[in-house]
Tab-separated table of N, CA and C in Angstrom:
chain	number	residue	atom	x	y	z
A	1	UNK	N	0.854	-1.171	0.000
A	1	UNK	CA	0.000	0.000	0.000
A	1	UNK	C	0.899	1.233	0.000
A	2	UNK	N	0.675	2.135	-0.914
A	2	UNK	CA	1.516	3.331	-0.924
A	2	UNK	C	1.268	4.193	0.313
A	3	UNK	N	2.314	4.823	0.768
A	3	UNK	CA	2.223	5.723	1.914
A	3	UNK	C	1.967	7.134	1.379
A	4	UNK	N	0.706	7.535	1.380
A	4	UNK	CA	0.361	8.834	0.821
A	4	UNK	C	0.868	9.985	1.682
A	5	UNK	N	1.153	9.715	2.942
A	5	UNK	CA	1.658	10.790	3.798
A	5	UNK	C	3.112	11.094	3.491
A	6	UNK	N	3.879	10.089	3.116
A	6	UNK	CA	5.297	10.301	2.900
A	6	UNK	C	5.722	10.194	1.447
A	7	UNK	N	4.785	9.886	0.571
A	7	UNK	CA	5.117	9.670	-0.838
A	7	UNK	C	5.265	11.014	-1.552
A	8	UNK	N	6.396	11.654	-1.346
A	8	UNK	CA	6.606	12.978	-1.929
A	8	UNK	C	6.454	12.960	-3.439
A	9	UNK	N	6.879	11.886	-4.091
A	9	UNK	CA	6.800	11.847	-5.553
A	9	UNK	C	5.359	11.921	-6.041
A	10	UNK	N	4.401	11.327	-5.308
A	10	UNK	CA	3.001	11.419	-5.699
A	10	UNK	C	2.555	12.877	-5.699
A	11	UNK	N	2.872	13.580	-4.640
A	11	UNK	CA	2.438	14.976	-4.522
A	11	UNK	C	3.196	15.874	-5.496
A	12	UNK	N	4.448	15.544	-5.800
A	12	UNK	CA	5.199	16.303	-6.807
A	12	UNK	C	4.572	16.120	-8.187
A	13	UNK	N	4.155	14.890	-8.523
A	13	UNK	CA	3.517	14.638	-9.823
A	13	UNK	C	2.177	15.364	-9.931
A	14	UNK	N	1.493	15.526	-8.807
A	14	UNK	CA	0.230	16.259	-8.815
A	14	UNK	C	0.455	17.690	-9.284
A	15	UNK	N	1.581	18.269	-8.921
A	15	UNK	CA	2.000	19.609	-9.363
A	15	UNK	C	0.935	20.671	-9.086
A	16	UNK	N	0.342	20.613	-7.918
A	16	UNK	CA	-0.657	21.611	-7.521
A	16	UNK	C	0.053	22.672	-6.691
A	17	UNK	N	-0.181	23.957	-6.953
A	17	UNK	CA	0.566	25.006	-6.242
A	17	UNK	C	0.316	25.049	-4.729
A	18	UNK	N	-0.815	24.519	-4.263
A	18	UNK	CA	-1.121	24.563	-2.835
A	18	UNK	C	-1.031	23.207	-2.150
A	19	UNK	N	-0.839	22.134	-2.904
A	19	UNK	CA	-0.815	20.790	-2.314
A	19	UNK	C	0.552	20.172	-2.575
A	20	UNK	N	1.358	20.108	-1.520
A	20	UNK	CA	2.700	19.536	-1.627
A	20	UNK	C	2.854	18.260	-0.795
A	21	UNK	N	1.856	17.990	0.070
A	21	UNK	CA	1.891	16.801	0.923
A	21	UNK	C	0.465	16.448	1.321
A	22	UNK	N	0.289	15.276	1.895
A	22	UNK	CA	-1.033	14.764	2.255
A	22	UNK	C	-1.806	15.750	3.132
A	23	UNK	N	-1.151	16.295	4.124
A	23	UNK	CA	-1.827	17.178	5.066
A	23	UNK	C	-2.397	18.419	4.388
A	24	UNK	N	-1.807	18.828	3.272
A	24	UNK	CA	-2.298	20.013	2.557
A	24	UNK	C	-3.663	19.782	1.929
A	25	UNK	N	-3.977	18.546	1.572
A	25	UNK	CA	-5.264	18.289	0.903
A	25	UNK	C	-6.285	17.583	1.775
A	26	UNK	N	-5.902	17.223	2.983
A	26	UNK	CA	-6.815	16.435	3.804
A	26	UNK	C	-7.763	17.292	4.646
A	27	UNK	N	-7.721	18.574	4.466
A	27	UNK	CA	-8.644	19.460	5.186
A	27	UNK	C	-10.005	19.477	4.492
A	28	UNK	N	-11.064	19.618	5.267
A	28	UNK	CA	-12.424	19.612	4.738
A	28	UNK	C	-12.731	20.756	3.786
A	29	UNK	N	-12.022	21.874	3.891
A	29	UNK	CA	-12.342	23.017	3.024
A	29	UNK	C	-12.081	22.730	1.548
A	30	UNK	N	-11.243	21.733	1.243
A	30	UNK	CA	-11.010	21.385	-0.166
A	30	UNK	C	-12.279	20.859	-0.837
A	31	UNK	N	-13.161	20.231	-0.073
A	31	UNK	CA	-14.399	19.699	-0.644
A	31	UNK	C	-15.347	20.820	-1.063
A	32	UNK	N	-15.128	22.012	-0.538
A	32	UNK	CA	-15.910	23.169	-0.968
A	32	UNK	C	-15.152	23.988	-2.008
A	33	UNK	N	-13.854	24.128	-1.848
A	33	UNK	CA	-13.040	24.933	-2.766
A	33	UNK	C	-12.901	24.296	-4.135
A	34	UNK	N	-12.613	23.000	-4.159
A	34	UNK	CA	-12.391	22.287	-5.416
A	34	UNK	C	-12.878	20.852	-5.240
A	35	UNK	N	-14.219	20.647	-5.225
A	35	UNK	CA	-14.753	19.318	-4.918
A	35	UNK	C	-14.277	18.225	-5.856
A	36	UNK	N	-14.138	18.504	-7.139
A	36	UNK	CA	-13.708	17.456	-8.080
A	36	UNK	C	-12.310	16.964	-7.733
A	37	UNK	N	-11.418	17.864	-7.357
A	37	UNK	CA	-10.062	17.461	-6.981
A	37	UNK	C	-10.065	16.758	-5.626
A	38	UNK	N	-10.781	17.291	-4.650
A	38	UNK	CA	-10.816	16.670	-3.322
A	38	UNK	C	-11.365	15.247	-3.398
A	39	UNK	N	-12.490	15.070	-4.095
A	39	UNK	CA	-13.066	13.728	-4.233
A	39	UNK	C	-12.150	12.838	-5.068
A	40	UNK	N	-11.537	13.397	-6.104
A	40	UNK	CA	-10.646	12.597	-6.945
A	40	UNK	C	-9.463	12.052	-6.171
A	41	UNK	N	-8.804	12.910	-5.394
A	41	UNK	CA	-7.675	12.450	-4.591
A	41	UNK	C	-8.123	11.435	-3.545
A	42	UNK	N	-9.264	11.700	-2.932
A	42	UNK	CA	-9.789	10.793	-1.921
A	42	UNK	C	-10.126	9.431	-2.518
A	43	UNK	N	-10.815	9.411	-3.663
A	43	UNK	CA	-11.205	8.139	-4.268
A	43	UNK	C	-10.021	7.416	-4.905
A	44	UNK	N	-9.014	8.144	-5.390
A	44	UNK	CA	-7.794	7.498	-5.880
A	44	UNK	C	-7.137	6.717	-4.737
A	45	UNK	N	-7.009	7.361	-3.597
A	45	UNK	CA	-6.411	6.728	-2.431
A	45	UNK	C	-7.281	5.562	-1.957
A	46	UNK	N	-8.587	5.761	-1.881
A	46	UNK	CA	-9.511	4.711	-1.457
A	46	UNK	C	-9.419	3.488	-2.362
A	47	UNK	N	-9.365	3.712	-3.659
A	47	UNK	CA	-9.277	2.599	-4.615
A	47	UNK	C	-7.994	1.797	-4.393
A	48	UNK	N	-6.885	2.496	-4.191
A	48	UNK	CA	-5.610	1.795	-3.954
A	48	UNK	C	-5.685	0.944	-2.687
A	49	UNK	N	-6.276	1.481	-1.635
A	49	UNK	CA	-6.400	0.732	-0.386
A	49	UNK	C	-7.323	-0.467	-0.552
A	50	UNK	N	-8.408	-0.308	-1.296
A	50	UNK	CA	-9.345	-1.422	-1.472
A	50	UNK	C	-8.756	-2.535	-2.333
A	51	UNK	N	-7.808	-2.209	-3.183
A	51	UNK	CA	-7.161	-3.224	-4.027
A	51	UNK	C	-6.019	-3.929	-3.305
A	52	UNK	N	-5.548	-3.358	-2.208
A	52	UNK	CA	-4.373	-3.878	-1.509
A	52	UNK	C	-4.702	-5.142	-0.712
A	53	UNK	N	-3.694	-5.960	-0.540
A	53	UNK	CA	-3.797	-7.186	0.247
A	53	UNK	C	-2.901	-7.009	1.477
A	54	UNK	N	-3.393	-7.334	2.672
A	54	UNK	CA	-2.548	-7.214	3.866
A	54	UNK	C	-1.266	-8.033	3.720
A	55	UNK	N	-0.145	-7.452	4.113
A	55	UNK	CA	1.138	-8.145	4.007
A	55	UNK	C	1.308	-9.163	5.137
A	56	UNK	N	2.379	-9.951	5.093
A	56	UNK	CA	2.601	-11.047	6.044
A	56	UNK	C	2.749	-10.579	7.488
A	57	UNK	N	3.117	-9.327	7.696
A	57	UNK	CA	3.229	-8.818	9.062
A	57	UNK	C	1.911	-8.913	9.814
A	58	UNK	N	0.800	-8.751	9.101
A	58	UNK	CA	-0.503	-8.883	9.745
A	58	UNK	C	-0.751	-10.321	10.193
A	59	UNK	N	-0.273	-11.284	9.408
A	59	UNK	CA	-0.414	-12.697	9.787
A	59	UNK	C	0.364	-12.970	11.075
A	60	UNK	N	1.536	-12.395	11.187
A	60	UNK	CA	2.346	-12.559	12.396
A	60	UNK	C	1.626	-11.948	13.594
A	61	UNK	N	1.065	-10.770	13.423
A	61	UNK	CA	0.324	-10.134	14.514
A	61	UNK	C	-0.910	-10.947	14.909
A	62	UNK	N	-1.605	-11.507	13.919
A	62	UNK	CA	-2.780	-12.348	14.217
A	62	UNK	C	-2.359	-13.563	15.049
A	63	UNK	N	-1.225	-14.142	14.737
A	63	UNK	CA	-0.741	-15.295	15.511
A	63	UNK	C	-0.480	-14.888	16.964
A	64	UNK	N	0.045	-13.707	17.184
A	64	UNK	CA	0.261	-13.226	18.553
A	64	UNK	C	-1.068	-13.034	19.276
A	65	UNK	N	-2.057	-12.504	18.584
A	65	UNK	CA	-3.388	-12.301	19.173
A	65	UNK	C	-3.997	-13.635	19.572
A	66	UNK	N	-3.836	-14.638	18.742
A	66	UNK	CA	-4.382	-15.960	19.053
A	66	UNK	C	-3.715	-16.555	20.302
A	67	UNK	N	-2.449	-16.236	20.503
A	67	UNK	CA	-1.741	-16.747	21.682
A	67	UNK	C	-2.270	-16.121	22.970
A	68	UNK	N	-2.792	-14.913	22.903
A	68	UNK	CA	-3.339	-14.270	24.111
A	68	UNK	C	-4.850	-14.456	24.185
A	69	UNK	N	-5.363	-15.358	23.363
A	69	UNK	CA	-6.776	-15.766	23.360
A	69	UNK	C	-7.731	-14.582	23.218
A	70	UNK	N	-7.405	-13.684	22.318
A	70	UNK	CA	-8.322	-12.588	22.015
A	70	UNK	C	-8.285	-11.426	22.990
A	71	UNK	N	-7.383	-11.456	23.948
A	71	UNK	CA	-7.273	-10.365	24.916
A	71	UNK	C	-6.369	-9.268	24.331
A	72	UNK	N	-6.922	-8.498	23.417
A	72	UNK	CA	-6.152	-7.495	22.702
A	72	UNK	C	-7.080	-6.406	22.178
A	73	UNK	N	-6.472	-5.337	21.716
A	73	UNK	CA	-7.144	-4.379	20.836
A	73	UNK	C	-6.050	-3.716	20.022
A	74	UNK	N	-6.422	-3.158	18.899
A	74	UNK	CA	-5.477	-2.472	18.016
A	74	UNK	C	-5.810	-0.985	18.045
A	75	UNK	N	-4.814	-0.182	18.275
A	75	UNK	CA	-4.946	1.273	18.191
A	75	UNK	C	-4.024	1.698	17.057
A	76	UNK	N	-4.597	2.265	16.002
A	76	UNK	CA	-3.788	2.584	14.828
A	76	UNK	C	-4.042	4.003	14.343
A	77	UNK	N	-3.015	4.594	13.772
A	77	UNK	CA	-3.169	5.893	13.110
A	77	UNK	C	-3.397	5.699	11.613
A	78	UNK	N	-3.368	4.444	11.158
A	78	UNK	CA	-3.608	4.156	9.742
A	78	UNK	C	-5.087	4.345	9.412
A	79	UNK	N	-5.374	4.804	8.213
A	79	UNK	CA	-6.755	5.010	7.768
A	79	UNK	C	-7.160	4.005	6.702
A	80	UNK	N	-6.281	3.044	6.387
A	80	UNK	CA	-6.478	2.174	5.230
A	80	UNK	C	-7.371	0.963	5.465
A	81	UNK	N	-7.679	0.612	6.707
A	81	UNK	CA	-8.539	-0.535	6.981
A	81	UNK	C	-7.850	-1.880	6.864
A	82	UNK	N	-6.524	-1.900	6.801
A	82	UNK	CA	-5.805	-3.164	6.619
A	82	UNK	C	-5.961	-4.095	7.818
A	83	UNK	N	-6.023	-3.554	9.027
A	83	UNK	CA	-6.195	-4.440	10.185
A	83	UNK	C	-7.508	-5.215	10.076
A	84	UNK	N	-8.586	-4.538	9.692
A	84	UNK	CA	-9.866	-5.226	9.539
A	84	UNK	C	-9.803	-6.261	8.426
A	85	UNK	N	-9.182	-5.913	7.313
A	85	UNK	CA	-9.071	-6.859	6.198
A	85	UNK	C	-8.245	-8.070	6.580
A	86	UNK	N	-7.324	-7.899	7.546
A	86	UNK	CA	-6.483	-9.006	7.997
A	86	UNK	C	-7.163	-9.826	9.088
A	87	UNK	N	-8.397	-9.466	9.457
A	87	UNK	CA	-9.152	-10.276	10.401
A	87	UNK	C	-9.204	-9.771	11.826
A	88	UNK	N	-8.667	-8.609	12.100
A	88	UNK	CA	-8.749	-8.046	13.450
A	88	UNK	C	-10.135	-7.432	13.631
A	89	UNK	N	-10.757	-7.712	14.782
A	89	UNK	CA	-12.117	-7.208	14.972
A	89	UNK	C	-12.222	-6.091	16.009
A	90	UNK	N	-11.205	-5.874	16.794
A	90	UNK	CA	-11.227	-4.788	17.776
A	90	UNK	C	-10.175	-3.765	17.413
A	91	UNK	N	-10.569	-2.826	16.541
A	91	UNK	CA	-9.644	-1.841	16.005
A	91	UNK	C	-10.165	-0.445	16.307
A	92	UNK	N	-9.335	0.382	16.887
A	92	UNK	CA	-9.657	1.795	17.110
A	92	UNK	C	-8.788	2.610	16.172
A	93	UNK	N	-9.436	3.360	15.308
A	93	UNK	CA	-8.720	4.152	14.292
A	93	UNK	C	-8.633	5.600	14.762
A	94	UNK	N	-7.459	5.977	15.177
A	94	UNK	CA	-7.234	7.290	15.761
A	94	UNK	C	-7.575	8.436	14.812
A	95	UNK	N	-7.315	8.272	13.525
A	95	UNK	CA	-7.556	9.330	12.538
A	95	UNK	C	-8.736	9.025	11.628
A	96	UNK	N	-9.577	8.092	12.005
A	96	UNK	CA	-10.714	7.735	11.164
A	96	UNK	C	-10.329	6.681	10.143
A	97	UNK	N	-11.222	6.489	9.192
A	97	UNK	CA	-11.023	5.453	8.184
A	97	UNK	C	-11.498	5.983	6.840
A	98	UNK	N	-10.697	5.833	5.820
A	98	UNK	CA	-11.045	6.341	4.499
A	98	UNK	C	-12.253	5.615	3.907
A	99	UNK	N	-12.596	4.463	4.456
A	99	UNK	CA	-13.733	3.698	3.948
A	99	UNK	C	-15.074	4.216	4.467
A	100	UNK	N	-15.032	5.163	5.393
A	100	UNK	CA	-16.241	5.817	5.898
A	100	UNK	C	-16.117	7.313	5.680
A	101	UNK	N	-17.152	7.893	5.130
A	101	UNK	CA	-17.175	9.335	4.888
A	101	UNK	C	-17.865	10.038	6.046
A	102	UNK	N	-17.476	11.273	6.255
A	102	UNK	CA	-18.072	12.053	7.326
A	102	UNK	C	-18.260	13.474	6.834
A	103	UNK	N	-19.311	14.109	7.273
A	103	UNK	CA	-19.617	15.482	6.890
A	103	UNK	C	-18.443	16.404	7.240
A	104	UNK	N	-18.104	17.315	6.359
A	104	UNK	CA	-16.983	18.231	6.595
A	104	UNK	C	-17.322	19.291	7.633
A	105	UNK	N	-18.574	19.382	8.021
A	105	UNK	CA	-18.968	20.360	9.041
A	105	UNK	C	-18.956	19.755	10.437
A	106	UNK	N	-18.426	18.547	10.594
A	106	UNK	CA	-18.235	17.914	11.892
A	106	UNK	C	-19.504	17.735	12.692
A	107	UNK	N	-19.506	18.212	13.911
A	107	UNK	CA	-20.622	17.972	14.829
A	107	UNK	C	-21.915	18.653	14.404
A	108	UNK	N	-21.883	19.552	13.452
A	108	UNK	CA	-23.108	20.158	12.921
A	108	UNK	C	-23.952	19.097	12.230
A	109	UNK	N	-23.326	18.042	11.750
A	109	UNK	CA	-23.976	17.027	10.929
A	109	UNK	C	-24.509	15.838	11.708
A	110	UNK	N	-24.621	15.911	12.973
A	110	UNK	CA	-25.074	14.719	13.711
A	110	UNK	C	-26.592	14.699	13.840
A	111	UNK	N	-27.100	13.499	13.781
A	111	UNK	CA	-28.531	13.295	13.995
A	111	UNK	C	-28.692	12.520	15.288
A	112	UNK	N	-29.510	13.019	16.166
A	112	UNK	CA	-29.754	12.333	17.425
A	112	UNK	C	-28.640	12.497	18.442
A	113	UNK	N	-27.800	13.530	18.303
A	113	UNK	CA	-26.703	13.737	19.245
A	113	UNK	C	-25.567	12.772	18.980
A	114	UNK	N	-24.589	12.782	19.839
A	114	UNK	CA	-23.462	11.856	19.701
A	114	UNK	C	-22.485	12.269	18.614
A	115	UNK	N	-21.837	11.276	18.041
A	115	UNK	CA	-20.814	11.497	17.018
A	115	UNK	C	-21.437	12.009	15.725
A	116	UNK	N	-20.655	12.737	14.904
A	116	UNK	CA	-21.163	13.175	13.595
A	116	UNK	C	-21.528	11.978	12.722
A	117	UNK	N	-22.502	12.168	11.853
A	117	UNK	CA	-22.925	11.107	10.951
A	117	UNK	C	-21.765	10.676	10.049
A	118	UNK	N	-21.695	9.378	9.795
A	118	UNK	CA	-20.699	8.819	8.884
A	118	UNK	C	-21.392	7.734	8.077
A	119	UNK	N	-20.899	7.493	6.873
A	119	UNK	CA	-21.492	6.475	6.020
A	119	UNK	C	-20.397	5.820	5.199
A	120	UNK	N	-20.694	4.618	4.722
A	120	UNK	CA	-19.718	3.871	3.933
A	120	UNK	C	-19.421	4.599	2.628
A	121	UNK	N	-18.163	4.623	2.253
A	121	UNK	CA	-17.739	5.274	1.010
A	121	UNK	C	-18.058	4.362	-0.166
A	122	UNK	N	-18.980	4.775	-1.002
A	122	UNK	CA	-19.333	4.018	-2.207
A	122	UNK	C	-18.634	4.664	-3.399
A	123	UNK	N	-18.011	3.858	-4.219
A	123	UNK	CA	-17.260	4.392	-5.351
A	123	UNK	C	-17.912	4.067	-6.690
A	124	UNK	N	-19.088	3.445	-6.662
A	124	UNK	CA	-19.770	3.103	-7.906
A	124	UNK	C	-20.079	4.362	-8.703
A	125	UNK	N	-19.747	4.336	-9.975
A	125	UNK	CA	-20.061	5.450	-10.857
A	125	UNK	C	-19.117	6.634	-10.758
A	126	UNK	N	-18.030	6.506	-10.004
A	126	UNK	CA	-17.069	7.600	-9.869
A	126	UNK	C	-15.792	7.222	-10.602
A	127	UNK	N	-15.370	8.093	-11.480
A	127	UNK	CA	-14.126	7.897	-12.231
A	127	UNK	C	-13.134	8.974	-11.816
A	128	UNK	N	-11.856	8.616	-11.769
A	128	UNK	CA	-10.799	9.562	-11.441
A	128	UNK	C	-9.874	9.648	-12.644
A	129	UNK	N	-9.728	10.865	-13.167
A	129	UNK	CA	-8.901	11.074	-14.349
A	129	UNK	C	-7.424	11.159	-14.026
A	130	UNK	N	-6.606	11.272	-15.064
A	130	UNK	CA	-5.160	11.399	-14.883
A	130	UNK	C	-4.789	12.647	-14.104
A	131	UNK	N	-5.675	13.644	-14.109
A	131	UNK	CA	-5.447	14.874	-13.347
A	131	UNK	C	-5.958	14.756	-11.916
A	132	UNK	N	-6.386	13.547	-11.533
A	132	UNK	CA	-6.909	13.227	-10.205
A	132	UNK	C	-8.215	13.949	-9.885
A	133	UNK	N	-8.933	14.356	-10.894
A	133	UNK	CA	-10.240	14.986	-10.682
A	133	UNK	C	-11.321	13.928	-10.870
A	134	UNK	N	-12.299	13.961	-9.992
A	134	UNK	CA	-13.382	12.975	-10.021
A	134	UNK	C	-14.513	13.461	-10.908
A	135	UNK	N	-15.094	12.514	-11.627
A	135	UNK	CA	-16.340	12.740	-12.330
A	135	UNK	C	-17.276	11.615	-11.907
A	136	UNK	N	-18.552	11.904	-11.889
A	136	UNK	CA	-19.510	10.910	-11.413
A	136	UNK	C	-20.671	10.804	-12.362
A	137	UNK	N	-21.238	9.585	-12.453
A	137	UNK	CA	-22.411	9.384	-13.305
A	137	UNK	C	-23.629	10.088	-12.718
A	138	UNK	N	-23.632	10.292	-11.387
A	138	UNK	CA	-24.667	11.128	-10.769
A	138	UNK	C	-23.916	12.284	-10.092
A	139	UNK	N	-24.288	12.703	-8.939
A	139	UNK	CA	-23.545	13.787	-8.288
A	139	UNK	C	-22.563	13.193	-7.282
A	140	UNK	N	-21.467	13.912	-7.047
A	140	UNK	CA	-20.506	13.488	-6.047
A	140	UNK	C	-21.160	13.595	-4.675
A	141	UNK	N	-20.726	12.787	-3.702
A	141	UNK	CA	-21.341	12.825	-2.347
A	141	UNK	C	-21.335	14.225	-1.767
């Protein structure tokens, strides 16, 4: 799985005057300023993660979990969902998960109190061009 946070060459190829690293484009205001680019970059990354297969290190970690008879939890800063794909069921994602979308207005978007609304990221009908801009057969989320 490519490391989008440290993959300087990816951001250099993007050649955007305001986006030089992952943190520059991961702010919610991009979805209002340039939605096609924000969704395109997001869905490009999501597609790569969904195509990825967990590496052997996850198998080693699963073997350790089995030795402690399930007395574990995973706390990760990764957003790729690889722990879940590798069979871990108790995962806390410190920075969220790219496979779930959340309103860019945060707590304004909650229904019934509690955490802001989130929903599964569906990529059906969304294409990402060579310029990393998204186009959709209907409207973008």
